[in-house]
Coordinates of N, CA and C in Angstrom, one line a residue:
Chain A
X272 N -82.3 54.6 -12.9 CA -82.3 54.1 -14.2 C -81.8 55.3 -15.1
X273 N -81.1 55.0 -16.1 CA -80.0 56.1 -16.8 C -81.5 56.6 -17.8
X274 N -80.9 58.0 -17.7 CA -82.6 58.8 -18.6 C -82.1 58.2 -20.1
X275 N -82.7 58.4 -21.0 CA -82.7 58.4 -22.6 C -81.9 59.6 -22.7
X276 N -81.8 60.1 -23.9 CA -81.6 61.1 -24.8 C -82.7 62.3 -24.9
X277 N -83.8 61.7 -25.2 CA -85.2 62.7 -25.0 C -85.0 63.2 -23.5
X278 N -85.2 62.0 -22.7 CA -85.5 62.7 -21.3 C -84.1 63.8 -20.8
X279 N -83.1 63.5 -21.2 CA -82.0 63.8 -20.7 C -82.2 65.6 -21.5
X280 N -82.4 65.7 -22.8 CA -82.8 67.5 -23.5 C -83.5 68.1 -22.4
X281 N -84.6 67.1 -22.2 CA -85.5 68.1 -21.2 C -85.3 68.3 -20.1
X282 N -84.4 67.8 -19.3 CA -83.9 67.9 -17.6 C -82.6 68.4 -18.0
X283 N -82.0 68.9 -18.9 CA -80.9 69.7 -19.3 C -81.4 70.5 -19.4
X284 N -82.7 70.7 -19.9 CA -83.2 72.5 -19.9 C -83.8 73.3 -18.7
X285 N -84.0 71.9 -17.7 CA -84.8 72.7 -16.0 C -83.6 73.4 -15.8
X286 N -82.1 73.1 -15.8 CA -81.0 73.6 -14.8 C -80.0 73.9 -16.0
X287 N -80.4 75.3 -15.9 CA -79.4 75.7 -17.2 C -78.2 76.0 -17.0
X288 N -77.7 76.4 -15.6 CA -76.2 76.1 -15.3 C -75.2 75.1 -15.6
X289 N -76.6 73.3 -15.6 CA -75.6 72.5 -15.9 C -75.1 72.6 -17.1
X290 N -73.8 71.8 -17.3 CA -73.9 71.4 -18.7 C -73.3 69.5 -19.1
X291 N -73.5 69.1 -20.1 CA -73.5 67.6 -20.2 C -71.8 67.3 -20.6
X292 N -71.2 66.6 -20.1 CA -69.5 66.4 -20.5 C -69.6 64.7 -20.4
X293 N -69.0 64.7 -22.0 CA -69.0 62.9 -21.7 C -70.5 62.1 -21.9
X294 N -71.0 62.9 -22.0 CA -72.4 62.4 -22.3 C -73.1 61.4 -21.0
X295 N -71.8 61.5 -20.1 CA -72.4 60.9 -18.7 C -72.1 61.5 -17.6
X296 N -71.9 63.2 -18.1 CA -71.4 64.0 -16.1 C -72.5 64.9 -16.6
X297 N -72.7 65.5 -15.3 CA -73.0 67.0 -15.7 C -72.9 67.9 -14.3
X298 N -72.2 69.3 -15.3 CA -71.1 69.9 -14.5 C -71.0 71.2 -14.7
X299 N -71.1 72.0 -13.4 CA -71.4 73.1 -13.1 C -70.1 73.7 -12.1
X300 N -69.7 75.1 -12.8 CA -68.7 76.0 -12.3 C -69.3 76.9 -11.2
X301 N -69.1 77.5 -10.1 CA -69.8 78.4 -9.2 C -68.9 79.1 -8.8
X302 N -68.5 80.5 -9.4 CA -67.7 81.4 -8.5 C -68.2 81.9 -7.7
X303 N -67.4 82.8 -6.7 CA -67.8 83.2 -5.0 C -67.1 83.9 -4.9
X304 N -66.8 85.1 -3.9 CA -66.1 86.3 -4.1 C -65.1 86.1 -2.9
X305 N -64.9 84.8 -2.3 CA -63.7 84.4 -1.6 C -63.6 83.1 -1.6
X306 N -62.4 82.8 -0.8 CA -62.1 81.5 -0.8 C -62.6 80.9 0.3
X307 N -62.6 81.5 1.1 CA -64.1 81.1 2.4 C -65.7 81.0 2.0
X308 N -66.3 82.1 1.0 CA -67.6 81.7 0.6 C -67.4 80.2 -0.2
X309 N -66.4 79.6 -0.7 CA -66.2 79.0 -1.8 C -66.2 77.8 -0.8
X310 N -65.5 77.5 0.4 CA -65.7 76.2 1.3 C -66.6 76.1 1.7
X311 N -67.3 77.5 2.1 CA -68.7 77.2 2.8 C -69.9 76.8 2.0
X312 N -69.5 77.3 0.7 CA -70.9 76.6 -0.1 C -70.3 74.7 -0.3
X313 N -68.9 74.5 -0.4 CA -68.5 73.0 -0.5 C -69.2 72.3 1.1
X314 N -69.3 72.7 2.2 CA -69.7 72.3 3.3 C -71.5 72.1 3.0
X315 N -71.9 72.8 2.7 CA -73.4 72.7 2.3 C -73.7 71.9 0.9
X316 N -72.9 71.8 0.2 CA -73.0 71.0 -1.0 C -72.7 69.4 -0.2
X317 N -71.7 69.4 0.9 CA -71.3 67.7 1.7 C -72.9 67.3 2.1
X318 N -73.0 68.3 2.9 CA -73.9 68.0 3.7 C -75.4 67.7 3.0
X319 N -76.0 68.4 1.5 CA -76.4 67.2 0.9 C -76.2 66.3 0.3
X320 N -75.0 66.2 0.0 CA -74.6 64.5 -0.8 C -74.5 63.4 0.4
X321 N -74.4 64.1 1.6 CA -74.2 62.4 2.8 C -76.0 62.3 2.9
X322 N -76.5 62.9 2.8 CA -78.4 63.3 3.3 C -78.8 62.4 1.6
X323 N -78.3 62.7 0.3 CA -78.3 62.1 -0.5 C -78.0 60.8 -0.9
X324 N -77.0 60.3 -0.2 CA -76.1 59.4 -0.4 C -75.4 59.4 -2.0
X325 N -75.4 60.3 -1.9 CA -74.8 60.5 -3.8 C -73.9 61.7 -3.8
X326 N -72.1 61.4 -4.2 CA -71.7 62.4 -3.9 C -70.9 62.9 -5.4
X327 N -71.4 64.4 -5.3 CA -70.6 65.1 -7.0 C -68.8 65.0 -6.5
X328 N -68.1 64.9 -7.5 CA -66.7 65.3 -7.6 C -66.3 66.6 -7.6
X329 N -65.7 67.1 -6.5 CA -65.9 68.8 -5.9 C -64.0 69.3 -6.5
X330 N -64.5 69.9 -7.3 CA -62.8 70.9 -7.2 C -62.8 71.8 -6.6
X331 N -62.0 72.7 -5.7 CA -61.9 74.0 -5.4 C -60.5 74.2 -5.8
X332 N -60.8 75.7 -7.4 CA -59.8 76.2 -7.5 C -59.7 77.4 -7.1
X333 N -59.4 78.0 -5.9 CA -59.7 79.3 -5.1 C -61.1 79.5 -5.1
X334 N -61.6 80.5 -5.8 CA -63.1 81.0 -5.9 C -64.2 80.1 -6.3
X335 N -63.7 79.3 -7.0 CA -64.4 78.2 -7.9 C -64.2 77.0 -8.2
X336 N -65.8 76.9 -7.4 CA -66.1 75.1 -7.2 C -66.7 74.8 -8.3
X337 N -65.9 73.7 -8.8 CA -66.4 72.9 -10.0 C -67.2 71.1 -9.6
X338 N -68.5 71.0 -9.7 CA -68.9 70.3 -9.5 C -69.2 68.9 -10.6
X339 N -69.5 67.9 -10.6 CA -69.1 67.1 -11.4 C -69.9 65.5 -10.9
X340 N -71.7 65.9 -11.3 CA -72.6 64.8 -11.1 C -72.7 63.2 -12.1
X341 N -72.8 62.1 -11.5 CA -73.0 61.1 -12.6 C -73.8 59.9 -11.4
X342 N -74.4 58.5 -12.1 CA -74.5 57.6 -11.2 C -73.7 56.4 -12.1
X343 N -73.2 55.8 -10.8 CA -71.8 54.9 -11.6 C -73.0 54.0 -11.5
X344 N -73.5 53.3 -10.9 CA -73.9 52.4 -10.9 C -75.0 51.9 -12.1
X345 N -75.6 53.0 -12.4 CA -76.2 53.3 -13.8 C -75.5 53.2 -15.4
X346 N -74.6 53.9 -15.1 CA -73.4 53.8 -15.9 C -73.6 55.3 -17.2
X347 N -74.0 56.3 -16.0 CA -74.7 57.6 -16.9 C -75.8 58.6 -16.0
X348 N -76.0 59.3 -16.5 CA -77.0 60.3 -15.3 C -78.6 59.8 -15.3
X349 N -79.2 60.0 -14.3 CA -80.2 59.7 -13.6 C -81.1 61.1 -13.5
X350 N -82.2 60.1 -12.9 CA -83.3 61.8 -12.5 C -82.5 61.8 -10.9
X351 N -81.9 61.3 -10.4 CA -81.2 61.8 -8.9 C -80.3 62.4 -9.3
X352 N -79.2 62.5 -10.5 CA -78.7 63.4 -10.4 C -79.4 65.2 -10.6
X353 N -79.9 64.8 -11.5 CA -80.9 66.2 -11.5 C -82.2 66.7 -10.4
X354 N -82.4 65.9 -9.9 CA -82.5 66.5 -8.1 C -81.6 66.9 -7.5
X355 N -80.4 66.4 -7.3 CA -79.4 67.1 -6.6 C -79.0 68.7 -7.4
X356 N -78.9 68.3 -8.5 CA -78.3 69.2 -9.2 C -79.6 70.6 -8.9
X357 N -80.7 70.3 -9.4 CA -81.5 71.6 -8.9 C -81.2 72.0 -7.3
X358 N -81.2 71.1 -6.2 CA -81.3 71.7 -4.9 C -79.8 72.2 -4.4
X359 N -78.6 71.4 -5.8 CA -77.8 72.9 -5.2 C -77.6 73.9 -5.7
X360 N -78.7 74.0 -7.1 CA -78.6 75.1 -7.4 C -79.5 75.9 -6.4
X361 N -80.3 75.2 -5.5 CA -81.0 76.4 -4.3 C -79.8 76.8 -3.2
X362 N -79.1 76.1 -3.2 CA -77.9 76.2 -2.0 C -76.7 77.5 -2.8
X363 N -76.9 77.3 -3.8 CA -75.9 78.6 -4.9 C -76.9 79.8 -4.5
X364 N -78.6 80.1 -4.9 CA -78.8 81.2 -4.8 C -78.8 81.7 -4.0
X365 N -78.9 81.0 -2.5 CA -79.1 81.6 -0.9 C -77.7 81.7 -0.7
X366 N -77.0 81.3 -1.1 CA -75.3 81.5 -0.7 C -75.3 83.0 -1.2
X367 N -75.4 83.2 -2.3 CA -75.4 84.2 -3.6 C -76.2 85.3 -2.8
X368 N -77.7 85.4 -2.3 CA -78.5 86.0 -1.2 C -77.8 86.7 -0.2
X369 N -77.1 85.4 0.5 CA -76.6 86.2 1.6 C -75.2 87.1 1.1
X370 N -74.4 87.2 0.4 CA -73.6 88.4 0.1 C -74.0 89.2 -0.4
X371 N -75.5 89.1 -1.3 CA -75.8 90.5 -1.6 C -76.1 91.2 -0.2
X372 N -77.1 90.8 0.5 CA -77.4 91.3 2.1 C -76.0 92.0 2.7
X373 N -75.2 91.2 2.7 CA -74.0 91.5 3.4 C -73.7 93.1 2.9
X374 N -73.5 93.2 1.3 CA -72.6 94.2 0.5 C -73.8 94.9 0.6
X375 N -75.3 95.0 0.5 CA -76.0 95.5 -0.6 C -76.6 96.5 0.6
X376 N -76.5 98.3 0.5 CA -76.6 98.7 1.9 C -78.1 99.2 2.0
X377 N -78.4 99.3 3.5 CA -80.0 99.5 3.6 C -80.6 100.6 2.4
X378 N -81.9 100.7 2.0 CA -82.1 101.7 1.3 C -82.4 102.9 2.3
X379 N -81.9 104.0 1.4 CA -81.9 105.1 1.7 C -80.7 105.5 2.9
X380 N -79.7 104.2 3.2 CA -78.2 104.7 3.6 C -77.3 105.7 3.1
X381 N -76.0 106.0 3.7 CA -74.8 106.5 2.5 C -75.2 107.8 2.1
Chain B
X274 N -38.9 82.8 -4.0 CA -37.7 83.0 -4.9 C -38.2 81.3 -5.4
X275 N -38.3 81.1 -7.0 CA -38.3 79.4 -7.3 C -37.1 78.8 -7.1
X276 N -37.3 77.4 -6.6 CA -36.4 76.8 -6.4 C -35.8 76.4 -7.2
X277 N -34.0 76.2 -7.0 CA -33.5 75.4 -8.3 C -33.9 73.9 -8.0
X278 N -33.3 73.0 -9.7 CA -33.2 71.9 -9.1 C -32.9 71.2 -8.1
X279 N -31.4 71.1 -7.5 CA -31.3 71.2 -6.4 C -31.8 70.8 -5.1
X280 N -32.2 72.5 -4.8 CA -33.0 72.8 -3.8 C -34.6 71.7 -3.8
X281 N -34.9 71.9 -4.9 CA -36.0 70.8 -5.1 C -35.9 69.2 -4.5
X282 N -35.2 68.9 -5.2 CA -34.5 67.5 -5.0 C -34.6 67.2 -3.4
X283 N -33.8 68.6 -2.8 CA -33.9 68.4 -1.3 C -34.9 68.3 -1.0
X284 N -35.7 69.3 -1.5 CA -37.0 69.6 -0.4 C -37.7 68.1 -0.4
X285 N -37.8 67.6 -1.7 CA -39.0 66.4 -2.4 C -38.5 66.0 -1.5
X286 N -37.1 65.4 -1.0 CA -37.3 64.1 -0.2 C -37.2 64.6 1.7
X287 N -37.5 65.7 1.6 CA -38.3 66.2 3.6 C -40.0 65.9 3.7
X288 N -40.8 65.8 1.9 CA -42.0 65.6 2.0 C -42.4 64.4 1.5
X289 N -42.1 62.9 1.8 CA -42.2 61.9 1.1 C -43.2 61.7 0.4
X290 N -44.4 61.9 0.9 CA -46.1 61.9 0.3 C -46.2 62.5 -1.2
X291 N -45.5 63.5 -1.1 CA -45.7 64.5 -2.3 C -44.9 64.3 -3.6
X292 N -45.6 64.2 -4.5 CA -45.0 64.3 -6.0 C -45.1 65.2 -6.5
X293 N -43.6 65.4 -7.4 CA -43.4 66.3 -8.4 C -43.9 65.9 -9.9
X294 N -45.2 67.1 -10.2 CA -45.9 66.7 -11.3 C -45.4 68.5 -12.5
X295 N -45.4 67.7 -13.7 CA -45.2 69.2 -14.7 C -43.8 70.4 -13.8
X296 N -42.7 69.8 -13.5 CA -42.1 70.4 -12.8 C -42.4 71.6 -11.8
X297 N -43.4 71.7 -12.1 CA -44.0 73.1 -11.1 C -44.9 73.0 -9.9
X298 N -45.4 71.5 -10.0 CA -46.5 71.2 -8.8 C -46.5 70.5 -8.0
X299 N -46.9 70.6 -6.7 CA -46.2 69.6 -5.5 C -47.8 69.0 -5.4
X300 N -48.0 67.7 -5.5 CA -49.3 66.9 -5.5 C -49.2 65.6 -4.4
X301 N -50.4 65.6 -3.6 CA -50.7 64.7 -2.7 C -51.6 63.8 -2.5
X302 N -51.9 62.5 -2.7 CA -53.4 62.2 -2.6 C -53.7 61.8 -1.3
X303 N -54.9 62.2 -0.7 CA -54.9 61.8 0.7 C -56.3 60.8 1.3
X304 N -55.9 59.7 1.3 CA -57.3 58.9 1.6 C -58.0 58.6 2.7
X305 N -59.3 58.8 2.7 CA -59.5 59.0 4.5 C -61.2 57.4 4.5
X306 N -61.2 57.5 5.2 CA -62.5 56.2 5.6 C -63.8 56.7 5.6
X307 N -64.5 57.8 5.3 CA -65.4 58.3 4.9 C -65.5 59.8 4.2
X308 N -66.5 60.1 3.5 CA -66.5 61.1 3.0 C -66.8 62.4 3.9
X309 N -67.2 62.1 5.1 CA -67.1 63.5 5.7 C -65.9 63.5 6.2
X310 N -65.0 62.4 6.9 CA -63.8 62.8 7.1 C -62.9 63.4 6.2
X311 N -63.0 62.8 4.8 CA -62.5 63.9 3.9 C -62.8 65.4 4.1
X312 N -64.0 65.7 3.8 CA -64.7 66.9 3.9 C -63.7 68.0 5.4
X313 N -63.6 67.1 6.3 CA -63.3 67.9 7.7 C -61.8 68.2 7.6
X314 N -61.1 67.2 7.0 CA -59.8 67.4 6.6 C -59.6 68.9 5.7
X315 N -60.5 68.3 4.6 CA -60.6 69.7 3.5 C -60.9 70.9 4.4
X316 N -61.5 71.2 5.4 CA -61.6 72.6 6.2 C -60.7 72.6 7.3
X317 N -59.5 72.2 7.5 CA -58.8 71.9 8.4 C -57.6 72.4 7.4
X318 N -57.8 72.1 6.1 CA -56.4 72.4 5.1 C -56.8 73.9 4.4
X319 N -57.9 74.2 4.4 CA -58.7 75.9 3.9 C -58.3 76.7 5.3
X320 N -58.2 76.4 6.2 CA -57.7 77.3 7.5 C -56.3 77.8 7.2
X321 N -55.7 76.8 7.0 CA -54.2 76.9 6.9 C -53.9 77.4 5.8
X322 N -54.9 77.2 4.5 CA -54.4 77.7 3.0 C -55.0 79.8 3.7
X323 N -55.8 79.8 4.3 CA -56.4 81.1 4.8 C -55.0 82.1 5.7
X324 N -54.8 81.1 6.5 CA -53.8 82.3 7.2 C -52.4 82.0 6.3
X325 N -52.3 81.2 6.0 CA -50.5 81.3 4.8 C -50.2 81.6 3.8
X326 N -52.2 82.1 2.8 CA -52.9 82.9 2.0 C -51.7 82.3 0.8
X327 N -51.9 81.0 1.1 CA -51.5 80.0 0.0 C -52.3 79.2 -0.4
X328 N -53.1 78.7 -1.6 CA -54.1 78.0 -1.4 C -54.2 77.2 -2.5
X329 N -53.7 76.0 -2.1 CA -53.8 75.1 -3.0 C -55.0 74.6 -3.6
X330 N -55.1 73.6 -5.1 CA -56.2 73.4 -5.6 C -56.8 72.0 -5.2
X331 N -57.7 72.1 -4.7 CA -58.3 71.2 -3.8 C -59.6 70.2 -4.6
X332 N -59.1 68.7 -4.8 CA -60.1 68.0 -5.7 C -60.3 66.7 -4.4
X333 N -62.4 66.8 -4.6 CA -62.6 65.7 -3.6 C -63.2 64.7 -4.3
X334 N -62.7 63.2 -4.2 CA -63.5 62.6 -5.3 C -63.7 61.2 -4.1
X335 N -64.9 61.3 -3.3 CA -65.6 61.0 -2.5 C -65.1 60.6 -1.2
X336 N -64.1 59.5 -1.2 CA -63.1 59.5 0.4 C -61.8 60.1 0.3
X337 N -61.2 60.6 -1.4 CA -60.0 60.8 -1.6 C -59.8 62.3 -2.0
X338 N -59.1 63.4 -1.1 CA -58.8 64.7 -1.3 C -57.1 64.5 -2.2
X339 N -57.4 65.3 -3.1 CA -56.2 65.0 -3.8 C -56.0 66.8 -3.3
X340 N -54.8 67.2 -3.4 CA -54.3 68.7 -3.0 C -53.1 69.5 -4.0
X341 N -53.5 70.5 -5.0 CA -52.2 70.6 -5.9 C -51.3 71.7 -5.2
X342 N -50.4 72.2 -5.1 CA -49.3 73.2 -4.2 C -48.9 73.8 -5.4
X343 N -48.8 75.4 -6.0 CA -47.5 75.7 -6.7 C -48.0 78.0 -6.3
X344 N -46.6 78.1 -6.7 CA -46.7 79.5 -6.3 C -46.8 80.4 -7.8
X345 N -47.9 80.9 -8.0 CA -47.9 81.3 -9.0 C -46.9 82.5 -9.6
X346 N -46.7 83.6 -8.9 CA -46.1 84.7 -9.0 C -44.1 84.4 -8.9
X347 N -44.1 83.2 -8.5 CA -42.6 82.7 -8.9 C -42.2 81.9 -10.1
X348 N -43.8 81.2 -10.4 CA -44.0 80.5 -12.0 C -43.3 79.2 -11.8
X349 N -43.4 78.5 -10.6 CA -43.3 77.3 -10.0 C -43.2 77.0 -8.6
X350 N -42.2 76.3 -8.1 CA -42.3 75.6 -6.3 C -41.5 76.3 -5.8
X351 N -41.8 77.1 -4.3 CA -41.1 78.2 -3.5 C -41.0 77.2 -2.4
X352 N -40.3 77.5 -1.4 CA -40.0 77.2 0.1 C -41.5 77.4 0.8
X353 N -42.3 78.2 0.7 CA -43.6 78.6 0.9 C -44.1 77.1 0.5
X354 N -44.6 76.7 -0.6 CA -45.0 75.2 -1.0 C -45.0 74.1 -0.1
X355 N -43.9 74.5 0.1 CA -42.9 72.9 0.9 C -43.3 73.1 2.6
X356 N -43.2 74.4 3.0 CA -43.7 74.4 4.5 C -44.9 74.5 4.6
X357 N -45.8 74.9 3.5 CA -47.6 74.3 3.9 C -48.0 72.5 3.3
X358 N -47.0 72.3 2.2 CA -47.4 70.6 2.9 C -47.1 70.0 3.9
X359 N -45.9 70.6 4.3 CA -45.2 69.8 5.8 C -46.6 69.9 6.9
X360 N -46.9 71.7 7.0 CA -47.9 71.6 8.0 C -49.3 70.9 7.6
X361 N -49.9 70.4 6.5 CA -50.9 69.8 6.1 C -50.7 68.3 6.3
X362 N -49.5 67.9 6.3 CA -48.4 66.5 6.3 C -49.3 66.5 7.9
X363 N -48.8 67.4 8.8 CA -49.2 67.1 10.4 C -50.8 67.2 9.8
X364 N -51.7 68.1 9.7 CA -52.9 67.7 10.0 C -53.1 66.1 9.9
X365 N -53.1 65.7 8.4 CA -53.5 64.0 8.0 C -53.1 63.5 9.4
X366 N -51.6 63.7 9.4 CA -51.5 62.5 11.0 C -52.3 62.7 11.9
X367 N -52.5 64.1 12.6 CA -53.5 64.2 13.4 C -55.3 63.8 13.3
X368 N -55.7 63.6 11.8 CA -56.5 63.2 11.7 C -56.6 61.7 11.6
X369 N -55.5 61.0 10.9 CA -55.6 59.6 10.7 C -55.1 59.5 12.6
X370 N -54.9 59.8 13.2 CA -54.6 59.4 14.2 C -56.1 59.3 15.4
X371 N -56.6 61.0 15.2 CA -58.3 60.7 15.7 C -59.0 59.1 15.2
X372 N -58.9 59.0 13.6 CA -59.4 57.6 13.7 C -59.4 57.0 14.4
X373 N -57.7 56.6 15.0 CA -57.1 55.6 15.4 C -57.8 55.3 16.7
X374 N -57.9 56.3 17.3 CA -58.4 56.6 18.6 C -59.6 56.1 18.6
X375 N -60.7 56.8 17.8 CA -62.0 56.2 17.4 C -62.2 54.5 17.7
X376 N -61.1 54.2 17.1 CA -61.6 52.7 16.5 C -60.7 51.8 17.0
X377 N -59.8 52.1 17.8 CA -59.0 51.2 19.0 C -59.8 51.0 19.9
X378 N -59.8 49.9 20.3 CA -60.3 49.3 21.6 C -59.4 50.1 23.2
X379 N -59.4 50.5 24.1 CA -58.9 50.2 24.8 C -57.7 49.4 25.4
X380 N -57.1 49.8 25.9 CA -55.7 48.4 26.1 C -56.8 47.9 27.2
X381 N -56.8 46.3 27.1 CA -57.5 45.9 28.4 C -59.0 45.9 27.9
X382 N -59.2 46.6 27.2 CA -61.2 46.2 27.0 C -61.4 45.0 25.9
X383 N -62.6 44.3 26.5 CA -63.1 43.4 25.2 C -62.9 42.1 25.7

């Protein structure tokens, strides 16, 4: 069921990445420090939208995936969109996790 | 080196799929029968954007990968452009062709 206006302020404020376009998407940019971290987070983003059955509109321009949630069938955003939208914001900070690990050297190295 | 008109002209009609959009962009849309097959296509065409460290801008809008081609540092469409859609040209077949396989019967079964 399409949220109100009220409900929609306050589930725009859980996920402050998103932002509202059109008054019926909401859409979030994620840079990545290649063009391979950038597929691999698109592959984990697939893999919950088929587990979801609900899929965002994915751009990849090199570094950055631009995502792009709505429910057509509503005719405007949902509280499913904003489930997904939080759990890929968990799929952004463990992506984000693992390259600090990668780069970030033991303490007391160097 | 950017191509002249010309040269253009030639190339557009070796890649039939592809349209010339804003004189500078070689554009494809590519439609597949589900969304992960999109998705597998899309890391089949990031392989090839990876080793020819050409990398076109990649939009998935659920079964349909649309693909933009242009060379920035020539400030339009190179010979480079034209030989990674040709070889992205072969992936689709080889993928629309796995379908095929998929979902043919047998000569003789049934």
């Amino acid at each position: 069921m399409k949220l109100t206006p009220d409900e929609l302020s306050q589930r725009l404020a859980e996920v402050p990445g998103w932002q509202l376009a059109d008054g019926k998407w909401l859409v979030r940019r994620f840079a990545f420090h290649s063009f391979t971290a950038a597929i691999q987070f698109t592959n984990r983003v697939a893999e919950v939208a088929e587990r979801r059955n609900h899929h965002p509109f994915i751009a990849i321009d090199y570094k950055v995936v631009t995502l792009r949630l709505t429910t057509w069938h509503a005719g405007g955003l949902t509280a499913e969109d904003f489930a997904e939208a939080a759990e890929i914001d968990r799929l952004f900070r463990e992506a984000e996790g693992a390259r600090m690990t990668e780069t970030t050297p033991e303490p007391g190295a160097g």
